[in-house]
Rosetta silent file (secondary structure, phi, psi, omega in degrees, C-alpha in Angstrom):
SEQUENCE: MARVKSTSKITVQNSTEGSILRTRFIEHLANSLSAPLPEATERRLFGPIAFPGKATAVIGIRRAGKTTFLHQIRRNRLQQGIAQQRLPHINFEDERLVGLTVNDLSTLIEEYYRRFPTFRGKETVTWCFDEIQMVPGWERFVRRLLDNEKVEVFLSGSSAALLSREIATSLRGRAWEVVIFPFSFEEYLRHQGHRIPERLDLISANERSTLQGALRDYLICGGFPEAQGLDPESRYRLLLDYVDVAPGVIIKLSGHFSNRHSVN
SCORE:     score description
SCORE:     0.000 S_00000001
   1 L     0.000  -44.843  179.677   -2.310   14.556   53.871 S_00000001
   2 H   -68.315  -40.524  174.858   -3.944   17.588   52.871 S_00000001
   3 H   -55.281  -36.901  167.524   -1.834   18.158   49.973 S_00000001
   4 H   -61.695  -54.716  176.669   -2.825   14.910   48.598 S_00000001
   5 H   -43.724  -39.957 -169.641   -6.444   15.543   49.107 S_00000001
   6 H   -74.861  -43.967 -178.465   -5.972   18.769   47.328 S_00000001
   7 H   -54.370  -43.529 -177.872   -4.014   17.170   44.391 S_00000001
   8 H   -58.848  -33.413 -171.508   -6.876   14.559   44.341 S_00000001
   9 H   -89.883  -43.949  164.799   -9.352   17.100   44.010 S_00000001
  10 H   -53.182  -37.662  178.706   -7.777   19.016   41.108 S_00000001
  11 H   -74.771  -21.712  177.530   -7.521   15.869   39.178 S_00000001
  12 H   -72.447  -48.776 -168.896  -11.257   15.005   39.729 S_00000001
  13 H   -68.427  -42.736  166.295  -12.018   18.533   38.531 S_00000001
  14 H   -57.646  -41.201 -178.201   -9.911   18.507   35.357 S_00000001
  15 H   -74.462  -27.591  174.810  -11.314   15.199   34.470 S_00000001
  16 H   -59.606  -48.206 -172.549  -14.764   16.288   35.060 S_00000001
  17 H   -69.170  -40.029  170.200  -14.100   19.507   32.822 S_00000001
  18 H   -55.171  -42.419  167.821  -12.723   17.314   30.279 S_00000001
  19 H   -60.559  -41.705 -172.371  -15.544   15.021   30.057 S_00000001
  20 H   -60.052  -48.906 -178.569  -18.018   18.089   29.888 S_00000001
  21 H   -49.056  -45.622 -167.006  -15.664   19.350   26.967 S_00000001
  22 H   -79.024  -48.024 -174.419  -15.785   16.010   25.023 S_00000001
  23 H   -56.093  -46.518  178.370  -19.517   15.829   25.487 S_00000001
  24 H   -71.288  -40.835  176.259  -20.006   19.110   23.955 S_00000001
  25 H   -54.368  -47.851  176.871  -17.544   18.273   21.005 S_00000001
  26 H   -61.407  -34.678  176.704  -19.663   15.103   20.412 S_00000001
  27 H   -76.272  -41.313  159.698  -22.744   17.028   20.305 S_00000001
  28 H   -32.544  -66.811  172.889  -21.038   19.469   18.006 S_00000001
  29 H   -43.314  -63.908  179.466  -20.447   16.501   15.825 S_00000001
  30 H   -48.823  -37.922 -168.944  -23.851   15.047   15.898 S_00000001
  31 H   -72.004  -45.905  169.708  -25.450   18.216   15.011 S_00000001
  32 H   -59.728  -17.518  175.429  -23.297   18.522   11.869 S_00000001
  33 L  -101.349    5.589 -175.526  -24.465   15.159   10.556 S_00000001
  34 L  -136.513  -34.593 -171.383  -28.210   15.859   10.902 S_00000001
  35 L   -63.138  150.789 -176.418  -28.752   19.997   10.629 S_00000001
  36 L   -70.915  146.360  179.803  -29.657   21.092    7.173 S_00000001
  37 L   -87.553  134.106 -177.386  -26.828   22.747    5.232 S_00000001
  38 L   -48.006  133.123  172.099  -26.770   26.579    4.622 S_00000001
  39 L   -78.913  146.533  178.083  -27.633   27.783    1.099 S_00000001
  40 L  -162.256  166.528  170.088  -25.232   30.084   -0.428 S_00000001
  41 L   -63.958  124.617 -161.412  -23.921   31.415   -3.701 S_00000001
  42 L   -87.555  129.453 -166.925  -21.740   28.827   -5.063 S_00000001
  43 L   -85.407  130.894 -179.013  -17.986   29.764   -5.473 S_00000001
  44 L  -105.437  130.964 -174.429  -16.315   28.887   -8.746 S_00000001
  45 L  -116.508  138.551  156.803  -12.818   27.611   -8.503 S_00000001
  46 L  -103.119  149.238 -178.469  -10.469   26.606  -11.355 S_00000001
  47 L    91.810  167.617  179.020   -8.254   23.462  -11.049 S_00000001
  48 L   -71.147  149.779 -178.874   -8.980   20.657   -8.414 S_00000001
  49 L   -98.270   -8.707 -173.174  -10.037   21.366   -4.915 S_00000001
  50 L  -148.162  157.686 -169.248   -8.625   18.130   -3.562 S_00000001
  51 L  -148.131  119.852 -167.301   -5.592   15.934   -4.233 S_00000001
  52 L   -47.948  128.268  171.768   -5.445   12.099   -3.263 S_00000001
  53 L    72.720   12.252  171.623   -3.615   11.725    0.240 S_00000001
  54 L  -124.651  160.308  176.167   -3.329   15.290    1.028 S_00000001
  55 E   -89.425  139.267  165.743   -5.402   17.621    3.240 S_00000001
  56 E   -79.296  127.654  163.014   -7.072   20.615    1.434 S_00000001
  57 E  -103.193  118.731  178.148   -6.274   23.897    3.199 S_00000001
  58 E   -91.613  130.363 -178.394   -8.928   26.508    2.248 S_00000001
  59 E  -144.456  159.063  179.669   -7.167   29.867    3.032 S_00000001
  60 L   163.068  170.016 -179.922   -7.901   33.535    2.380 S_00000001
  61 L   -53.090  153.169  160.459   -8.503   36.933    3.895 S_00000001
  62 L   -30.329  122.487  166.153  -10.911   37.470    6.772 S_00000001
  63 L    70.323   24.332 -179.320  -14.790   37.103    5.960 S_00000001
  64 L   -85.692  -14.043  173.714  -14.077   36.054    2.294 S_00000001
  65 L   118.228   45.365  179.179  -16.292   33.026    2.677 S_00000001
  66 H   -71.511  -44.666  173.478  -14.059   30.191    3.817 S_00000001
  67 H   -70.043  -35.167 -176.286  -16.520   28.572    5.957 S_00000001
  68 H   -74.754  -21.380 -171.668  -19.327   28.895    3.409 S_00000001
  69 H   -85.406  -39.084 -177.853  -16.886   27.208    0.786 S_00000001
  70 H   -73.853  -20.544 -179.055  -16.479   24.036    3.282 S_00000001
  71 H   -82.553  -30.383  178.349  -20.356   23.793    3.413 S_00000001
  72 H   -64.510  -47.884  176.561  -20.395   24.079   -0.540 S_00000001
  73 H   -42.407  -54.201 -176.771  -18.001   21.129   -0.511 S_00000001
  74 H   -61.136  -47.620 -176.890  -20.342   19.224    1.619 S_00000001
  75 H   -58.721  -43.344 -169.005  -23.638   20.128   -0.567 S_00000001
  76 H   -55.168  -41.716 -178.335  -21.442   18.971   -3.761 S_00000001
  77 H   -62.642  -51.395  170.491  -20.944   15.653   -1.959 S_00000001
  78 H   -48.053  -45.838 -172.508  -24.488   15.240   -1.208 S_00000001
  79 H   -64.851  -30.123  171.572  -25.508   16.057   -4.703 S_00000001
  80 L   -64.625  -20.358 -174.912  -23.082   13.172   -5.501 S_00000001
  81 L   103.442    3.998  179.740  -25.276   10.760   -3.475 S_00000001
  82 L   -83.106  135.948 -174.242  -22.988   10.682   -0.360 S_00000001
  83 L   -67.580  140.374  179.966  -24.791   10.463    2.835 S_00000001
  84 H   -56.502  -39.589 -176.507  -24.503   13.437    5.195 S_00000001
  85 H   -50.066  -28.673 -172.982  -23.390   11.122    7.992 S_00000001
  86 H   -98.095   28.936  179.038  -20.146   10.777    5.949 S_00000001
  87 L  -133.365   53.926  179.203  -19.853   14.629    5.948 S_00000001
  88 L   -72.595  138.000  173.417  -18.812   15.798    9.501 S_00000001
  89 E  -131.553  131.098 -174.327  -18.009   19.276   10.134 S_00000001
  90 E  -119.714  136.765 -178.677  -16.481   21.011   13.023 S_00000001
  91 E  -111.231   98.239 -174.004  -16.103   24.787   13.699 S_00000001
  92 L   -79.138   12.154  176.590  -13.436   25.206   16.270 S_00000001
  93 L   -87.806  -15.591  174.038  -14.279   28.918   16.533 S_00000001
  94 L   -50.503  125.431 -162.248  -17.437   27.783   18.766 S_00000001
  95 H   -78.858  -22.961  174.314  -16.685   29.240   22.058 S_00000001
  96 H   -59.144  -30.756 -179.027  -17.965   25.845   23.643 S_00000001
  97 H   -96.308   14.493  172.481  -15.043   24.141   22.311 S_00000001
  98 L   -65.493  127.528  164.619  -12.232   26.368   23.741 S_00000001
  99 L   108.652   18.916  174.788   -9.632   24.350   25.479 S_00000001
 100 L   -77.293  154.636  178.589   -9.762   21.248   23.215 S_00000001
 101 L  -113.878  168.807  171.498   -6.499   19.319   22.929 S_00000001
 102 H   -53.044  -44.797  177.128   -5.085   17.119   20.069 S_00000001
 103 H   -51.989  -48.047  178.086   -6.127   14.014   22.300 S_00000001
 104 H   -50.590  -49.534 -174.116   -9.777   15.225   22.137 S_00000001
 105 H   -57.987  -38.978  176.392   -9.696   15.227   18.473 S_00000001
 106 H   -63.485  -47.754  179.190   -8.592   11.582   18.547 S_00000001
 107 H   -61.009  -32.267  178.919  -11.488   10.822   20.934 S_00000001
 108 H   -72.576  -36.324  179.449  -13.791   12.358   18.458 S_00000001
 109 H   -65.701  -49.383 -172.593  -12.559   10.197   15.580 S_00000001
 110 H   -75.937  -42.697  175.462  -13.083    6.899   17.591 S_00000001
 111 H   -48.713  -46.308 -172.258  -16.649    8.363   18.673 S_00000001
 112 H   -70.097  -63.396 -178.974  -17.622    8.858   15.140 S_00000001
 113 H   -51.323  -33.201  171.106  -16.422    5.478   14.027 S_00000001
 114 H   -65.887  -32.359 -179.620  -18.167    3.800   17.118 S_00000001
 115 H   -70.305  -44.834 -169.372  -21.483    5.555   15.855 S_00000001
 116 L  -125.565   66.863 -170.113  -20.669    4.300   12.232 S_00000001
 117 L   -70.443   -8.353  176.260  -18.524    1.331   12.280 S_00000001
 118 L   -81.566  -15.220  177.090  -19.343    0.172    8.657 S_00000001
 119 L   -78.727  -22.616 -170.673  -17.636    3.321    7.314 S_00000001
 120 L   -79.102  121.882 -176.571  -14.272    2.626    8.734 S_00000001
 121 L    80.969   -3.451 -170.168  -11.992    1.411    6.077 S_00000001
 122 L  -132.477  -38.084 -178.920  -14.554    0.838    3.568 S_00000001
 123 L  -113.808  146.582  176.388  -16.429    4.194    2.849 S_00000001
 124 L   -78.572  138.698  177.359  -14.557    7.727    2.357 S_00000001
 125 E  -111.583  140.937 -175.043  -15.484   10.086    5.061 S_00000001
 126 E   -99.028   90.898  177.446  -15.324   13.773    4.189 S_00000001
 127 E   -76.215  123.706  178.172  -13.908   15.617    7.185 S_00000001
 128 E  -123.084  107.546  167.106  -14.338   19.598    7.253 S_00000001
 129 E   -98.464  115.761  173.729  -12.442   21.380   10.082 S_00000001
 130 E   -84.876  115.746 -175.482  -13.072   25.153   10.432 S_00000001
 131 L    51.058   62.313 -174.265  -10.404   27.023   11.901 S_00000001
 132 H   -75.571   -9.029 -176.318   -8.645   24.151   13.192 S_00000001
 133 H   -61.158  -14.732 -170.809   -5.521   26.267   14.112 S_00000001
 134 H   -78.368   -3.552  175.306   -7.360   26.917   17.300 S_00000001
 135 L  -104.467  123.802  174.192   -6.250   23.397   18.618 S_00000001
 136 L   -60.203  144.034  167.399   -2.432   23.043   19.452 S_00000001
 137 L    75.822   18.696  179.630   -1.027   20.015   17.754 S_00000001
 138 H   -62.032  -37.447 -165.448   -3.600   20.000   14.987 S_00000001
 139 H   -60.673  -56.027 -177.492   -0.850   19.158   12.273 S_00000001
 140 H   -51.868  -48.103 -174.869    0.031   15.731   13.921 S_00000001
 141 H   -55.312  -67.193 -169.862   -3.933   14.929   14.228 S_00000001
 142 H   -63.844  -17.094  176.870   -4.388   15.542   10.552 S_00000001
 143 H   -85.118  -38.622 -176.734   -1.284   13.570    9.263 S_00000001
 144 H   -66.080  -47.406  178.490   -2.223   10.667   11.514 S_00000001
 145 H   -46.213  -65.401 -174.364   -5.955   10.953   10.204 S_00000001
 146 H   -68.429  -16.986  162.125   -4.783   10.752    6.561 S_00000001
 147 H   -73.770  -28.387 -171.990   -2.509    7.821    7.312 S_00000001
 148 H  -100.640  -19.400 -147.273   -4.754    5.715    9.246 S_00000001
 149 L  -133.328  153.441  175.400   -8.185    6.318    8.105 S_00000001
 150 L   -92.762   87.042 -165.473   -9.965    6.242    4.614 S_00000001
 151 E  -144.317  152.470  145.926  -10.806   10.056    4.531 S_00000001
 152 E  -126.431  138.522 -160.846  -10.456   13.313    2.685 S_00000001
 153 E  -113.207  132.463  159.935   -9.843   16.259    4.964 S_00000001
 154 E  -122.502  140.250  176.532  -10.663   19.925    4.300 S_00000001
 155 E  -119.362  143.113  175.752   -9.280   22.615    6.477 S_00000001
 156 E  -120.629  155.417  169.357  -10.029   26.405    6.974 S_00000001
 157 E   173.349  160.409  171.486   -8.180   29.190    8.710 S_00000001
 158 L  -135.545   14.564  168.689   -6.775   32.655    7.967 S_00000001
 159 L   -68.413  172.466  176.581   -4.134   32.850   10.808 S_00000001
 160 H   -78.746    0.096  175.626   -0.541   32.572   10.344 S_00000001
 161 H   -78.961  -14.624 -172.304   -0.740   28.976   11.313 S_00000001
 162 H  -123.789   27.787  166.308   -2.298   28.373    7.931 S_00000001
 163 L   -59.477  157.919  179.104    0.141   30.304    5.836 S_00000001
 164 H   -55.713  -53.390 -177.553    1.590   28.565    2.742 S_00000001
 165 H   -61.833  -22.349 -178.777    4.946   28.212    4.326 S_00000001
 166 H   -82.786  -31.302  162.700    3.494   27.032    7.545 S_00000001
 167 H   -50.598  -59.937  170.592    1.290   24.542    5.860 S_00000001
 168 H   -39.986  -43.700 -175.294    4.170   23.180    3.950 S_00000001
 169 H   -78.793  -47.128 -167.646    6.249   22.770    7.110 S_00000001
 170 H   -73.849  -30.851 -174.724    3.500   21.359    9.604 S_00000001
 171 H   -98.378   -5.291 -178.735    2.043   18.915    7.143 S_00000001
 172 L    50.556   72.277  164.043    5.467   17.918    5.272 S_00000001
 173 L    72.552    5.638 -175.127    4.063   17.904    1.944 S_00000001
 174 L   -94.174   13.300  177.583    0.574   16.542    2.930 S_00000001
 175 E  -118.949  139.839  177.976   -1.389   19.720    1.896 S_00000001
 176 E  -118.423  121.851 -174.348   -3.225   20.995   -1.036 S_00000001
 177 E   -84.391  128.797  175.042   -3.904   24.616   -1.113 S_00000001
 178 E  -136.654  141.140 -165.752   -7.057   26.476   -2.223 S_00000001
 179 E  -118.086  134.179  178.681   -7.320   30.148   -1.729 S_00000001
 180 L  -112.871  117.499 -176.132  -10.674   31.943   -1.443 S_00000001
 181 L  -102.089  171.624  167.493  -11.229   35.498   -2.366 S_00000001
 182 L   -54.198  164.676 -178.671  -14.158   37.946   -2.161 S_00000001
 183 L   -47.424  140.905  146.472  -16.754   37.557   -4.769 S_00000001
 184 L   -70.451  170.619 -173.760  -15.715   37.934   -8.314 S_00000001
 185 H   -62.518  -50.900  172.817  -17.854   40.117  -10.739 S_00000001
 186 H   -45.646  -48.885 -179.056  -19.346   36.725  -11.982 S_00000001
 187 H   -61.314  -42.608  171.687  -19.995   35.571   -8.501 S_00000001
 188 H   -63.003  -40.553  175.038  -21.693   39.023   -7.650 S_00000001
 189 H   -52.201  -54.582 -176.971  -23.771   38.760  -10.534 S_00000001
 190 H   -70.489  -30.272 -179.423  -25.133   35.268   -9.605 S_00000001
 191 H   -70.720  -39.004  178.860  -25.460   36.345   -6.068 S_00000001
 192 L   -82.070   -1.593  174.154  -27.748   39.402   -7.168 S_00000001
 193 L    92.431   -5.645  179.714  -29.777   36.991   -9.347 S_00000001
 194 L   -63.046  146.773  173.155  -28.573   38.369  -12.583 S_00000001
 195 L   -82.375  137.480  178.873  -28.321   36.312  -15.925 S_00000001
 196 L   -96.939  121.341  175.740  -24.947   35.849  -16.894 S_00000001
 197 L   -75.612  142.699 -171.318  -24.853   36.041  -20.837 S_00000001
 198 L   -71.507  -31.516 -171.041  -22.828   33.329  -22.592 S_00000001
 199 L  -136.843  111.451  172.404  -21.509   35.912  -25.334 S_00000001
 200 H   -60.924  -19.564 -175.070  -20.973   39.614  -24.518 S_00000001
 201 H   -94.924    5.864 -176.224  -21.151   40.352  -28.226 S_00000001
 202 H  -116.755    6.261 -174.925  -24.529   39.099  -28.670 S_00000001
 203 L   -85.499  150.964  177.844  -26.288   41.049  -25.766 S_00000001
 204 L   -79.971  164.746 -179.142  -29.003   43.697  -26.266 S_00000001
 205 H   -60.644  -43.692  171.886  -28.503   47.259  -25.422 S_00000001
 206 H   -53.167  -41.491 -178.243  -30.841   46.727  -22.347 S_00000001
 207 H   -70.421  -48.137  166.460  -28.667   43.850  -21.082 S_00000001
 208 H   -32.578  -52.695  175.332  -25.760   45.802  -21.654 S_00000001
 209 H   -55.258  -47.213  171.259  -26.989   48.639  -19.534 S_00000001
 210 H   -51.957  -37.344  175.748  -27.880   46.208  -16.864 S_00000001
 211 H   -75.029  -26.577 -177.345  -24.470   44.864  -16.699 S_00000001
 212 H   -69.597  -46.990 -160.447  -22.713   48.436  -16.732 S_00000001
 213 H   -72.098  -40.715  179.386  -25.154   49.314  -13.830 S_00000001
 214 H   -66.331  -44.609  178.184  -24.282   45.820  -11.909 S_00000001
 215 H   -69.045  -32.989  173.026  -20.458   46.581  -12.525 S_00000001
 216 H   -58.234  -48.957 -176.834  -20.861   50.129  -11.055 S_00000001
 217 H   -57.616  -52.389 -173.608  -22.604   48.554   -8.132 S_00000001
 218 H   -61.787  -33.868 -175.867  -20.096   45.891   -7.648 S_00000001
 219 H   -79.351  -34.524 -174.894  -17.090   48.474   -7.654 S_00000001
 220 H   -75.171  -46.906 -175.968  -18.921   50.388   -5.058 S_00000001
 221 H   -82.795  -25.614 -163.958  -19.935   47.368   -2.522 S_00000001
 222 L    73.830 -169.159 -173.473  -17.055   45.188   -3.310 S_00000001
 223 L  -107.024    0.213  175.051  -17.066   41.647   -3.232 S_00000001
 224 L   -58.909  124.615  173.969  -17.240   40.549    0.560 S_00000001
 225 H   -46.839  -48.672  169.509  -20.424   38.361    1.114 S_00000001
 226 H   -48.616  -39.162  179.698  -21.467   40.197    4.182 S_00000001
 227 H   -85.144    6.482  175.185  -21.647   43.201    2.632 S_00000001
 228 L   -75.455  138.948  175.655  -24.105   42.498   -0.130 S_00000001
 229 L    77.880   19.922 -174.254  -27.410   43.908    0.278 S_00000001
 230 L  -100.099  154.525  170.933  -26.517   46.313    3.164 S_00000001
 231 L   -65.052  154.726  177.885  -27.447   50.104    3.096 S_00000001
 232 H   -45.615  -53.401 -163.910  -24.344   52.595    2.356 S_00000001
 233 H   -78.732  -37.492  169.190  -23.988   53.260    5.927 S_00000001
 234 H   -62.846  -53.631  178.087  -24.219   49.545    7.432 S_00000001
 235 H   -43.825  -56.744 -173.813  -21.878   48.636    4.378 S_00000001
 236 H   -65.571  -31.499  168.332  -19.311   51.194    5.473 S_00000001
 237 H   -66.372  -41.232 -179.998  -19.254   50.140    9.165 S_00000001
 238 H   -66.533  -54.013  175.292  -18.769   46.668    8.285 S_00000001
 239 H   -54.592  -30.558  175.697  -15.801   47.157    5.831 S_00000001
 240 H   -67.986  -34.374  178.458  -14.349   49.661    8.402 S_00000001
 241 H   -58.303  -42.217  179.630  -14.404   46.812   10.869 S_00000001
 242 H   -70.835  -41.478  176.887  -12.304   44.653    8.435 S_00000001
 243 H   -60.482  -42.180 -175.002   -9.889   47.527    7.996 S_00000001
 244 H   -66.647  -33.189  177.510   -9.631   47.742   11.723 S_00000001
 245 H   -78.880  -19.473 -175.326   -8.658   44.097   12.336 S_00000001
 246 H   -65.041  -32.486  177.516   -6.065   44.299    9.429 S_00000001
 247 H   -59.456  -42.384 -171.999   -3.560   46.277   11.370 S_00000001
 248 H   -76.939  -26.003 -178.920   -3.417   43.889   14.097 S_00000001
 249 H   -71.954  -31.653  178.631   -3.093   40.868   11.688 S_00000001
 250 H   -69.194  -46.000  173.875   -0.269   42.645    9.718 S_00000001
 251 H   -57.986  -42.180  174.361    1.444   43.133   12.943 S_00000001
 252 H   -59.518  -52.610  173.420    1.082   39.492   14.138 S_00000001
 253 H   -52.366  -57.268 -172.802    2.315   38.473   10.687 S_00000001
 254 H   -65.956  -30.563  179.968    5.245   40.655   10.505 S_00000001
 255 H   -70.328  -46.645  175.407    6.307   39.601   13.921 S_00000001
 256 H   -59.522  -41.305 -172.203    5.934   36.001   12.863 S_00000001
 257 H   -70.297  -44.028  173.808    7.933   36.610    9.715 S_00000001
 258 H   -55.732  -54.105 -174.546   10.810   38.654   11.812 S_00000001
 259 H   -61.735  -39.294 -164.562   11.009   35.530   14.199 S_00000001
 260 H   -82.533  -22.889  179.783   11.428   32.998   11.433 S_00000001
 261 H  -118.347   13.046  177.253   14.118   35.076    9.385 S_00000001
 262 L   -70.058  154.541  171.978   15.919   36.874   12.092 S_00000001
 263 L   -99.007  123.952 -173.671   19.724   36.942   12.316 S_00000001
 264 L   -93.155    0.000    0.000   21.345   35.618   15.212 S_00000001
């Protein structure tokens, strides 16, 4: 009898915890549909960023600006006249969402369409999932979402779960990759507010000197967005932190590669 009561107590506790987690999840969703979108320097990519029937996987090195790029996509959709209610964004790095399961993701979709029933099957909803690899089984969820709903899907991540080979395997040909790098020199110029000449052969001596000075600063500061505008000491510490993270990532990816290609 005591064992039955204990099992029942655990079940109720797990149910309560799951309910709280789903509530936080839905609150996170609601905030993304109403909060102002962050402003940032627009990233320029060559080629399409989306492909019909496929999820766009935004990949790249740590702190290159993948999350910011997802918000750029949302801003572009707003400029096209799409309502923000059709541009949900979920960041799975939020510590309040730790422990989510793929079933919770399905609950999220149903809750969204319960709030906006007129969108289902009629309006394209642009879903942006940031660091989605944090949820085990996310691949099945994304495939099902693409198959069953009128959506476009953008994913971001930097771990081994979103490497090119893994995307191809997990999504079975349903992924379109976009790689985000740190700022190019042109993006750096726009971020710093410099005018970009249309033709370099027609610029004045003063403009040439300004560009040469900007190039020197770019080579010193680099293109990581977070490093822009920092004093030399702070920038050094920030970039050193990136370097300190790199060995752990390399070891993780090396082990991942070895496991896939080991000879038994």
